[in-house]
Amino acid sequence: MDESSAKDLLRKYRDNTLTDEEMALLESWYLARAKSANLALNTDELEKQLDMVWESLPLNQERALRQKTRTLPLLKWVGVAASVVIAATIGLNFFRKAKPQPPVSQGVVVGDAIPGDNRAKLTLANGQSIMLHEAVNGKLAQQGQTAVIKTKQGEIVYEFETQEGSGPSRGLAYNTISTPRAGQYRIKLPDGTGVWLNAASSIRFPTVFPTEERVVEIVGEAYFEVAKVSKNRKRVPFKVRSGNQIIEVLGTRFNVNSYADEGAIKTTLLEGSIKLKVNGAEDRGVLLKPGDQARLVTNIRKNASQPARPFEVKQINTSNVIAWKEGYFRFDNVGLPELMRQLARWYDMEVVYEGTIKDYEFVGQIERDAKLSKVLRILELGDVHFKIDNKKIIVTN
């Protein structure tokens, strides 16, 4: 979109006559301009108006509310549309050369899919399965001295109960909680550690942790708030195994994304400290500090050797990583394939591409309770198009 077209939209903005689609396009154009160091804003008026648009974006609403420096007319629009608005930065050349896109008609995306919800399956040590979203509140099972309880809030809690005449447990009994595609769930482990499971994920853990260490195994994505546990004044370590990665913790908050189709395990630290290492590797691993994300590539070719430094570490915005736990998709220069994988897991859909995948990048936020059709209509403002065919999302040029 050229500057003349942007000024037309800005005039509409001042007159409060922008449509939702035009506002999303204006936001997108501004974000693309602001992220490019060699594109200066040419006039004071343009800079002022674009700054107003930026302050109005859903990503900045919390900061704007905290500052309370002014009341923006756009806030009324944001309140209506924030649940599905996303700004799509489709490469700098697109915004410099492309013609303004016409509003998307409401009939472009045919069919729909509802978002995921809280659902999971508990598999007990004896093989019995319990569908947690169908179970009534209260005690669901008794395993030795451990009771499995579903709270009024829908959380699964493990409580140790002293039973008269009962002796120590023999060996460890393991439970597994797994979420399907279009599902998520929250668990409190026997040691008090809180775990949030994203869609298509699972966690395996003992019903009673041994005193020397606490070890769990995950597949998919999980957020942890690890409880601090001590024995004889010594901290009991907490370990998370995901693929060939081992995380060693004492008490902290972190997120692990280990979906097989992502090609890498991403571990993000929010609070405390954690140490990562590769199982069986001689490398001593890497220590993360808050704000760090470590990336461990998992799709290494056969017969290819593991790199000398297997972990790539960088500082990131952690709020983007854990947005799923708070009920949002949040994207910061996320490519189209990665974005579509997230949508596919949450809406339980298959994604099919027709033609060449363009080099799209997206910035923005969407509430996870929005219907799929609304999400796709907003994405279509960036010149990417979709069709829904039963359980398939078809991406077209």
CSV table of C-alpha atoms in Angstrom, one decimal:
chain,number,residue,atom,x,y,z
A,1,MET,CA,0.0,0.0,0.0
A,2,ASP,CA,1.5,3.4,-1.0
A,3,GLU,CA,1.5,6.5,1.2
A,4,SER,CA,-1.3,8.2,-0.6
A,5,SER,CA,-3.6,5.2,0.1
A,6,ALA,CA,-2.5,5.3,3.7
A,7,LYS,CA,-3.4,9.0,4.0
A,8,ASP,CA,-6.9,8.2,2.6
A,9,LEU,CA,-7.3,5.6,5.3
A,10,LEU,CA,-6.0,8.1,7.9
A,11,ARG,CA,-8.6,10.7,6.9
A,12,LYS,CA,-11.3,8.0,7.3
A,13,TYR,CA,-9.7,7.2,10.7
A,14,ARG,CA,-10.1,10.9,11.8
A,15,ASP,CA,-13.6,10.9,10.5
A,16,ASN,CA,-14.4,7.7,12.3
A,17,THR,CA,-15.6,6.0,9.1
A,18,LEU,CA,-13.1,3.2,8.8
A,19,THR,CA,-14.4,-0.3,8.3
A,20,ASP,CA,-13.0,-3.2,10.4
A,21,GLU,CA,-11.1,-4.5,7.3
A,22,GLU,CA,-9.7,-1.0,6.5
A,23,MET,CA,-8.5,-0.6,10.1
A,24,ALA,CA,-6.7,-4.0,10.0
A,25,LEU,CA,-5.0,-3.0,6.7
A,26,LEU,CA,-3.9,0.3,8.2
A,27,GLU,CA,-2.5,-1.4,11.3
A,28,SER,CA,-0.7,-3.8,9.1
A,29,TRP,CA,0.9,-1.1,6.9
A,30,TYR,CA,2.0,0.8,10.0
A,31,LEU,CA,3.6,-2.2,11.6
A,32,ALA,CA,5.5,-3.0,8.4
A,33,ARG,CA,6.8,0.6,8.1
A,34,ALA,CA,7.7,0.8,11.8
A,35,LYS,CA,9.7,-2.4,11.6
A,36,SER,CA,11.9,-1.2,8.7
A,37,ALA,CA,14.8,0.9,9.8
A,38,ASN,CA,15.2,2.6,6.4
A,39,LEU,CA,11.6,3.8,6.0
A,40,ALA,CA,11.3,7.1,7.9
A,41,LEU,CA,8.0,8.7,8.4
A,42,ASN,CA,8.0,11.7,6.1
A,43,THR,CA,5.6,14.2,7.7
A,44,ASP,CA,4.8,15.2,11.3
A,45,GLU,CA,1.2,14.7,10.6
A,46,LEU,CA,1.7,11.2,9.3
A,47,GLU,CA,3.9,10.3,12.2
A,48,LYS,CA,1.4,11.6,14.7
A,49,GLN,CA,-1.5,9.8,13.2
A,50,LEU,CA,0.4,6.5,12.8
A,51,ASP,CA,1.5,6.8,16.4
A,52,MET,CA,-2.2,7.0,17.4
A,53,VAL,CA,-2.9,3.8,15.4
A,54,TRP,CA,0.0,2.0,17.0
A,55,GLU,CA,-1.2,3.0,20.5
A,56,SER,CA,-4.6,1.6,19.6
A,57,LEU,CA,-3.4,-1.8,18.5
A,58,PRO,CA,-4.7,-4.8,20.7
A,59,LEU,CA,-1.0,-5.6,21.5
A,60,ASN,CA,-0.6,-2.3,23.2
A,61,GLN,CA,-3.9,-2.0,25.0
A,62,GLU,CA,-2.6,-3.0,28.4
A,63,ARG,CA,0.2,-0.4,28.2
A,64,ALA,CA,-2.2,2.3,27.0
A,65,LEU,CA,-4.6,1.6,29.8
A,66,ARG,CA,-1.8,1.8,32.4
A,67,GLN,CA,-0.6,5.1,31.0
A,68,LYS,CA,-4.1,6.6,30.7
A,69,THR,CA,-2.7,9.6,29.0
A,70,ARG,CA,-5.5,10.1,26.5
A,71,THR,CA,-8.8,8.6,25.3
A,72,LEU,CA,-8.6,7.4,21.8
A,73,PRO,CA,-11.7,7.2,19.6
A,74,LEU,CA,-10.4,3.9,18.2
A,75,LEU,CA,-10.9,2.2,21.6
A,76,LYS,CA,-14.6,1.7,20.8
A,77,TRP,CA,-13.6,-0.2,17.6
A,78,VAL,CA,-11.0,-2.3,19.4
A,79,GLY,CA,-13.5,-3.4,22.0
A,80,VAL,CA,-15.7,-4.8,19.3
A,81,ALA,CA,-13.0,-6.3,17.0
A,82,ALA,CA,-10.1,-7.2,19.3
A,83,SER,CA,-11.2,-10.8,19.5
A,84,VAL,CA,-10.3,-11.5,15.9
A,85,VAL,CA,-8.0,-8.7,14.7
A,86,ILE,CA,-4.5,-9.6,13.5
A,87,ALA,CA,-2.1,-7.4,11.6
A,88,ALA,CA,-0.4,-9.3,8.8
A,89,THR,CA,3.0,-8.0,7.7
A,90,ILE,CA,3.4,-9.7,4.3
A,91,GLY,CA,6.9,-8.5,3.6
A,92,LEU,CA,8.0,-5.0,3.0
A,93,ASN,CA,7.7,-5.2,-0.8
A,94,PHE,CA,4.1,-6.0,-0.5
A,95,PHE,CA,3.2,-2.9,1.4
A,96,ARG,CA,5.3,-0.7,-0.8
A,97,LYS,CA,4.0,-1.9,-4.1
A,98,ALA,CA,0.6,-3.6,-3.7
A,99,LYS,CA,-2.6,-1.9,-4.4
A,100,PRO,CA,-5.1,-1.5,-1.6
A,101,GLN,CA,-7.1,-4.7,-1.1
A,102,PRO,CA,-10.9,-4.5,-1.3
A,103,PRO,CA,-12.9,-5.5,1.8
A,104,VAL,CA,-13.2,-9.2,2.2
A,105,SER,CA,-16.8,-10.4,1.6
A,106,GLN,CA,-18.4,-12.4,4.3
A,107,GLY,CA,-18.9,-15.3,2.0
A,108,VAL,CA,-15.2,-16.0,1.1
A,109,VAL,CA,-14.6,-18.6,3.7
A,110,VAL,CA,-17.1,-21.4,3.4
A,111,GLY,CA,-17.7,-23.7,6.3
A,112,ASP,CA,-16.4,-23.3,9.9
A,113,ALA,CA,-14.9,-24.9,12.9
A,114,ILE,CA,-15.3,-24.2,16.5
A,115,PRO,CA,-12.3,-23.5,18.8
A,116,GLY,CA,-10.9,-26.0,21.2
A,117,ASP,CA,-11.8,-26.2,24.9
A,118,ASN,CA,-10.8,-27.9,28.2
A,119,ARG,CA,-10.7,-31.6,27.5
A,120,ALA,CA,-8.2,-34.4,28.3
A,121,LYS,CA,-7.9,-38.1,29.1
A,122,LEU,CA,-6.4,-39.5,32.3
A,123,THR,CA,-4.8,-43.0,32.0
A,124,LEU,CA,-4.2,-44.6,35.4
A,125,ALA,CA,-1.4,-46.9,36.3
A,126,ASN,CA,-3.8,-49.9,35.9
A,127,GLY,CA,-4.7,-48.9,32.3
A,128,GLN,CA,-8.1,-47.4,33.2
A,129,SER,CA,-9.0,-44.3,31.2
A,130,ILE,CA,-11.1,-41.4,32.5
A,131,MET,CA,-12.3,-38.6,30.2
A,132,LEU,CA,-11.7,-35.6,32.4
A,133,HIS,CA,-14.1,-33.2,30.7
A,134,GLU,CA,-16.9,-35.7,31.2
A,135,ALA,CA,-16.2,-36.7,34.8
A,136,VAL,CA,-18.1,-35.1,37.7
A,137,ASN,CA,-16.2,-33.0,40.3
A,138,GLY,CA,-14.8,-34.8,43.3
A,139,LYS,CA,-12.6,-37.9,43.7
A,140,LEU,CA,-12.0,-39.7,40.5
A,141,ALA,CA,-9.7,-42.5,41.6
A,142,GLN,CA,-7.6,-43.8,44.5
A,143,GLN,CA,-4.1,-45.0,43.8
A,144,GLY,CA,-2.4,-46.3,46.9
A,145,GLN,CA,-2.2,-43.2,49.2
A,146,THR,CA,-2.9,-40.8,46.4
A,147,ALA,CA,-6.3,-39.5,45.5
A,148,VAL,CA,-7.1,-38.0,42.1
A,149,ILE,CA,-9.5,-35.1,42.5
A,150,LYS,CA,-11.3,-32.9,40.0
A,151,THR,CA,-11.9,-29.5,41.4
A,152,LYS,CA,-14.9,-27.1,40.8
A,153,GLN,CA,-12.6,-25.1,38.5
A,154,GLY,CA,-12.0,-28.2,36.4
A,155,GLU,CA,-8.4,-28.7,37.5
A,156,ILE,CA,-7.0,-32.2,38.3
A,157,VAL,CA,-5.3,-32.3,41.6
A,158,TYR,CA,-3.3,-35.2,43.2
A,159,GLU,CA,-3.6,-35.3,47.0
A,160,PHE,CA,-1.6,-37.6,49.4
A,161,GLU,CA,-3.9,-39.3,51.9
A,162,THR,CA,-2.7,-41.2,54.9
A,163,GLN,CA,-4.7,-44.4,55.2
A,164,GLU,CA,-4.9,-46.4,58.4
A,165,GLY,CA,-3.0,-49.7,58.1
A,166,SER,CA,-1.5,-48.8,54.7
A,167,GLY,CA,2.2,-49.4,54.2
A,168,PRO,CA,4.7,-47.7,51.8
A,169,SER,CA,4.0,-48.0,48.1
A,170,ARG,CA,6.0,-50.7,46.2
A,171,GLY,CA,7.6,-49.1,43.2
A,172,LEU,CA,6.3,-46.1,41.3
A,173,ALA,CA,2.8,-46.0,39.7
A,174,TYR,CA,2.6,-43.7,36.6
A,175,ASN,CA,-0.3,-41.7,35.3
A,176,THR,CA,-0.6,-40.0,31.9
A,177,ILE,CA,-2.8,-37.0,31.1
A,178,SER,CA,-3.2,-36.3,27.4
A,179,THR,CA,-5.1,-33.6,25.4
A,180,PRO,CA,-6.5,-34.2,21.9
A,181,ARG,CA,-6.3,-31.8,19.1
A,182,ALA,CA,-8.7,-28.9,20.0
A,183,GLY,CA,-8.1,-29.6,23.7
A,184,GLN,CA,-6.2,-28.1,26.6
A,185,TYR,CA,-6.0,-28.9,30.4
A,186,ARG,CA,-4.6,-27.8,33.7
A,187,ILE,CA,-3.1,-30.2,36.3
A,188,LYS,CA,-1.6,-30.0,39.7
A,189,LEU,CA,1.0,-32.7,40.1
A,190,PRO,CA,1.5,-34.7,43.4
A,191,ASP,CA,4.3,-32.2,44.5
A,192,GLY,CA,2.1,-29.2,43.9
A,193,THR,CA,3.7,-28.2,40.6
A,194,GLY,CA,1.2,-26.6,38.2
A,195,VAL,CA,1.1,-27.8,34.6
A,196,TRP,CA,-0.9,-26.4,31.6
A,197,LEU,CA,-1.1,-28.7,28.6
A,198,ASN,CA,-1.7,-27.3,25.2
A,199,ALA,CA,-3.5,-29.1,22.4
A,200,ALA,CA,-2.2,-32.5,21.2
A,201,SER,CA,0.1,-32.9,24.2
A,202,SER,CA,0.7,-35.3,27.1
A,203,ILE,CA,2.5,-35.6,30.4
A,204,ARG,CA,3.6,-38.8,32.2
A,205,PHE,CA,4.4,-38.6,35.9
A,206,PRO,CA,4.4,-40.8,39.1
A,207,THR,CA,1.5,-40.6,41.5
A,208,VAL,CA,4.0,-40.1,44.3
A,209,PHE,CA,7.4,-38.5,43.6
A,210,PRO,CA,10.5,-40.2,45.1
A,211,THR,CA,12.5,-38.1,47.6
A,212,GLU,CA,15.7,-37.9,45.5
A,213,GLU,CA,14.3,-36.3,42.3
A,214,ARG,CA,11.1,-35.6,40.5
A,215,VAL,CA,10.9,-36.6,36.8
A,216,VAL,CA,8.1,-36.1,34.3
A,217,GLU,CA,7.9,-36.7,30.5
A,218,ILE,CA,6.0,-34.5,28.0
A,219,VAL,CA,5.0,-34.6,24.4
A,220,GLY,CA,3.8,-31.4,22.7
A,221,GLU,CA,3.6,-28.2,24.6
A,222,ALA,CA,3.4,-27.6,28.4
A,223,TYR,CA,3.8,-24.6,30.7
A,224,PHE,CA,5.2,-25.3,34.2
A,225,GLU,CA,5.1,-23.6,37.5
A,226,VAL,CA,7.4,-25.8,39.5
A,227,ALA,CA,6.9,-26.1,43.2
A,228,LYS,CA,10.0,-25.9,45.5
A,229,VAL,CA,10.4,-29.1,47.5
A,230,SER,CA,13.1,-29.8,50.0
A,231,LYS,CA,14.2,-33.0,51.8
A,232,ASN,CA,16.6,-32.7,54.8
A,233,ARG,CA,17.2,-29.0,53.9
A,234,LYS,CA,18.2,-29.9,50.4
A,235,ARG,CA,16.2,-29.0,47.3
A,236,VAL,CA,14.7,-31.9,45.4
A,237,PRO,CA,15.4,-31.4,41.7
A,238,PHE,CA,12.6,-31.4,39.1
A,239,LYS,CA,13.4,-32.8,35.6
A,240,VAL,CA,11.4,-32.7,32.4
A,241,ARG,CA,12.2,-35.0,29.6
A,242,SER,CA,11.0,-34.1,26.1
A,243,GLY,CA,12.4,-36.1,23.3
A,244,ASN,CA,16.2,-36.2,23.8
A,245,GLN,CA,16.2,-33.0,25.8
A,246,ILE,CA,16.4,-33.0,29.6
A,247,ILE,CA,15.5,-29.9,31.7
A,248,GLU,CA,16.8,-29.7,35.2
A,249,VAL,CA,15.0,-27.3,37.6
A,250,LEU,CA,14.8,-26.4,41.3
A,251,GLY,CA,11.7,-24.1,41.3
A,252,THR,CA,10.7,-21.8,38.4
A,253,ARG,CA,8.3,-21.0,35.5
A,254,PHE,CA,9.0,-22.1,32.0
A,255,ASN,CA,7.4,-23.3,28.7
A,256,VAL,CA,8.4,-26.2,26.6
A,257,ASN,CA,7.2,-26.6,22.9
A,258,SER,CA,8.2,-30.0,21.6
A,259,TYR,CA,5.7,-30.8,18.9
A,260,ALA,CA,7.3,-33.2,16.4
A,261,ASP,CA,6.1,-31.2,13.3
A,262,GLU,CA,7.9,-28.0,14.5
A,263,GLY,CA,11.3,-29.6,13.9
A,264,ALA,CA,12.8,-28.2,17.1
A,265,ILE,CA,12.2,-28.1,20.9
A,266,LYS,CA,11.8,-24.6,22.2
A,267,THR,CA,12.3,-24.0,25.9
A,268,THR,CA,11.5,-20.6,27.2
A,269,LEU,CA,12.3,-19.4,30.8
A,270,LEU,CA,10.1,-16.9,32.5
A,271,GLU,CA,11.4,-17.0,36.1
A,272,GLY,CA,14.2,-18.7,38.0
A,273,SER,CA,16.9,-20.7,36.2
A,274,ILE,CA,17.0,-24.0,34.4
A,275,LYS,CA,19.7,-26.1,32.8
A,276,LEU,CA,19.2,-27.9,29.5
A,277,LYS,CA,21.2,-30.8,28.1
A,278,VAL,CA,20.9,-33.4,25.4
A,279,ASN,CA,20.5,-37.0,26.7
A,280,GLY,CA,23.7,-38.9,26.3
A,281,ALA,CA,25.7,-36.0,25.0
A,282,GLU,CA,29.1,-35.1,26.5
A,283,ASP,CA,28.2,-31.4,26.2
A,284,ARG,CA,27.5,-29.9,29.6
A,285,GLY,CA,24.4,-28.2,28.4
A,286,VAL,CA,23.3,-24.6,28.7
A,287,LEU,CA,22.0,-22.5,31.6
A,288,LEU,CA,19.1,-20.2,30.8
A,289,LYS,CA,18.2,-16.9,32.5
A,290,PRO,CA,14.7,-15.3,32.5
A,291,GLY,CA,13.7,-14.2,29.0
A,292,ASP,CA,15.9,-16.8,27.3
A,293,GLN,CA,14.6,-19.2,24.7
A,294,ALA,CA,16.7,-22.3,23.8
A,295,ARG,CA,16.1,-24.0,20.5
A,296,LEU,CA,17.2,-27.6,20.0
A,297,VAL,CA,16.9,-28.9,16.4
A,298,THR,CA,15.3,-32.3,16.3
A,299,ASN,CA,14.9,-32.9,12.5
A,300,ILE,CA,18.7,-33.6,11.9
A,301,ARG,CA,19.3,-35.8,8.9
A,302,LYS,CA,20.1,-39.4,9.3
A,303,ASN,CA,23.9,-40.1,9.8
A,304,ALA,CA,24.4,-36.3,10.4
A,305,SER,CA,26.3,-35.5,13.6
A,306,GLN,CA,24.8,-33.4,16.4
A,307,PRO,CA,26.5,-29.9,16.3
A,308,ALA,CA,29.1,-29.1,18.9
A,309,ARG,CA,26.7,-26.5,20.5
A,310,PRO,CA,23.3,-28.1,20.1
A,311,PHE,CA,21.3,-25.3,21.7
A,312,GLU,CA,20.7,-21.9,20.1
A,313,VAL,CA,19.8,-19.3,22.8
A,314,LYS,CA,18.3,-15.9,22.3
A,315,GLN,CA,16.3,-13.3,24.3
A,316,ILE,CA,12.6,-13.1,23.4
A,317,ASN,CA,9.3,-11.6,24.4
A,318,THR,CA,8.0,-14.4,26.7
A,319,SER,CA,4.4,-13.1,26.7
A,320,ASN,CA,4.2,-14.2,23.1
A,321,VAL,CA,5.2,-17.8,24.0
A,322,ILE,CA,2.7,-18.3,26.9
A,323,ALA,CA,-0.2,-16.4,25.2
A,324,TRP,CA,-1.9,-19.7,24.5
A,325,LYS,CA,-2.2,-20.3,28.3
A,326,GLU,CA,-3.9,-16.9,28.7
A,327,GLY,CA,-6.4,-17.7,25.9
A,328,TYR,CA,-4.7,-16.0,22.9
A,329,PHE,CA,-2.8,-16.7,19.7
A,330,ARG,CA,0.0,-14.1,19.6
A,331,PHE,CA,2.3,-13.7,16.6
A,332,ASP,CA,5.5,-11.7,16.3
A,333,ASN,CA,6.9,-12.2,12.8
A,334,VAL,CA,5.5,-15.7,12.6
A,335,GLY,CA,5.6,-17.4,9.2
A,336,LEU,CA,2.5,-18.8,7.5
A,337,PRO,CA,3.3,-22.5,8.0
A,338,GLU,CA,4.0,-22.1,11.7
A,339,LEU,CA,0.8,-20.1,12.2
A,340,MET,CA,-1.2,-22.7,10.3
A,341,ARG,CA,0.2,-25.5,12.4
A,342,GLN,CA,-1.1,-23.7,15.5
A,343,LEU,CA,-4.5,-23.2,14.0
A,344,ALA,CA,-4.7,-26.8,12.8
A,345,ARG,CA,-4.0,-28.2,16.3
A,346,TRP,CA,-6.5,-25.9,18.0
A,347,TYR,CA,-9.3,-26.3,15.5
A,348,ASP,CA,-8.5,-30.0,14.8
A,349,MET,CA,-8.1,-29.3,11.1
A,350,GLU,CA,-5.7,-30.5,8.3
A,351,VAL,CA,-3.9,-27.8,6.3
A,352,VAL,CA,-3.4,-28.3,2.6
A,353,TYR,CA,-1.5,-25.9,0.3
A,354,GLU,CA,-2.4,-25.3,-3.3
A,355,GLY,CA,0.5,-23.7,-5.2
A,356,THR,CA,3.7,-22.1,-3.8
A,357,ILE,CA,3.7,-20.8,-0.2
A,358,LYS,CA,4.5,-17.1,-0.2
A,359,ASP,CA,6.9,-15.6,2.3
A,360,TYR,CA,4.3,-14.3,4.7
A,361,GLU,CA,5.0,-13.0,8.2
A,362,PHE,CA,2.3,-12.2,10.8
A,363,VAL,CA,2.1,-9.8,13.7
A,364,GLY,CA,-0.9,-9.6,16.0
A,365,GLN,CA,-3.2,-11.3,18.5
A,366,ILE,CA,-6.3,-13.4,18.3
A,367,GLU,CA,-8.5,-14.8,21.1
A,368,ARG,CA,-8.5,-18.5,20.9
A,369,ASP,CA,-12.3,-18.7,21.4
A,370,ALA,CA,-12.9,-17.1,18.0
A,371,LYS,CA,-14.4,-19.3,15.3
A,372,LEU,CA,-12.1,-20.4,12.6
A,373,SER,CA,-14.0,-18.5,9.8
A,374,LYS,CA,-13.4,-15.2,11.6
A,375,VAL,CA,-9.7,-15.9,12.0
A,376,LEU,CA,-9.3,-16.8,8.3
A,377,ARG,CA,-11.2,-13.7,7.1
A,378,ILE,CA,-8.8,-11.4,9.0
A,379,LEU,CA,-5.8,-13.3,7.5
A,380,GLU,CA,-7.2,-12.8,4.0
A,381,LEU,CA,-6.7,-9.1,4.4
A,382,GLY,CA,-3.0,-9.8,3.8
A,383,ASP,CA,-3.6,-11.4,0.4
A,384,VAL,CA,-3.6,-15.0,1.5
A,385,HIS,CA,-6.8,-17.0,0.8
A,386,PHE,CA,-8.5,-20.0,2.3
A,387,LYS,CA,-11.2,-22.5,1.7
A,388,ILE,CA,-12.7,-24.9,4.3
A,389,ASP,CA,-13.5,-28.3,3.0
A,390,ASN,CA,-14.9,-30.5,5.8
A,391,LYS,CA,-11.9,-30.9,8.1
A,392,LYS,CA,-9.4,-29.3,5.7
A,393,ILE,CA,-8.1,-25.7,5.5
A,394,ILE,CA,-7.0,-25.2,1.9
A,395,VAL,CA,-4.5,-22.3,1.5
A,396,THR,CA,-4.6,-20.9,-2.0
A,397,ASN,CA,-2.7,-18.2,-3.9
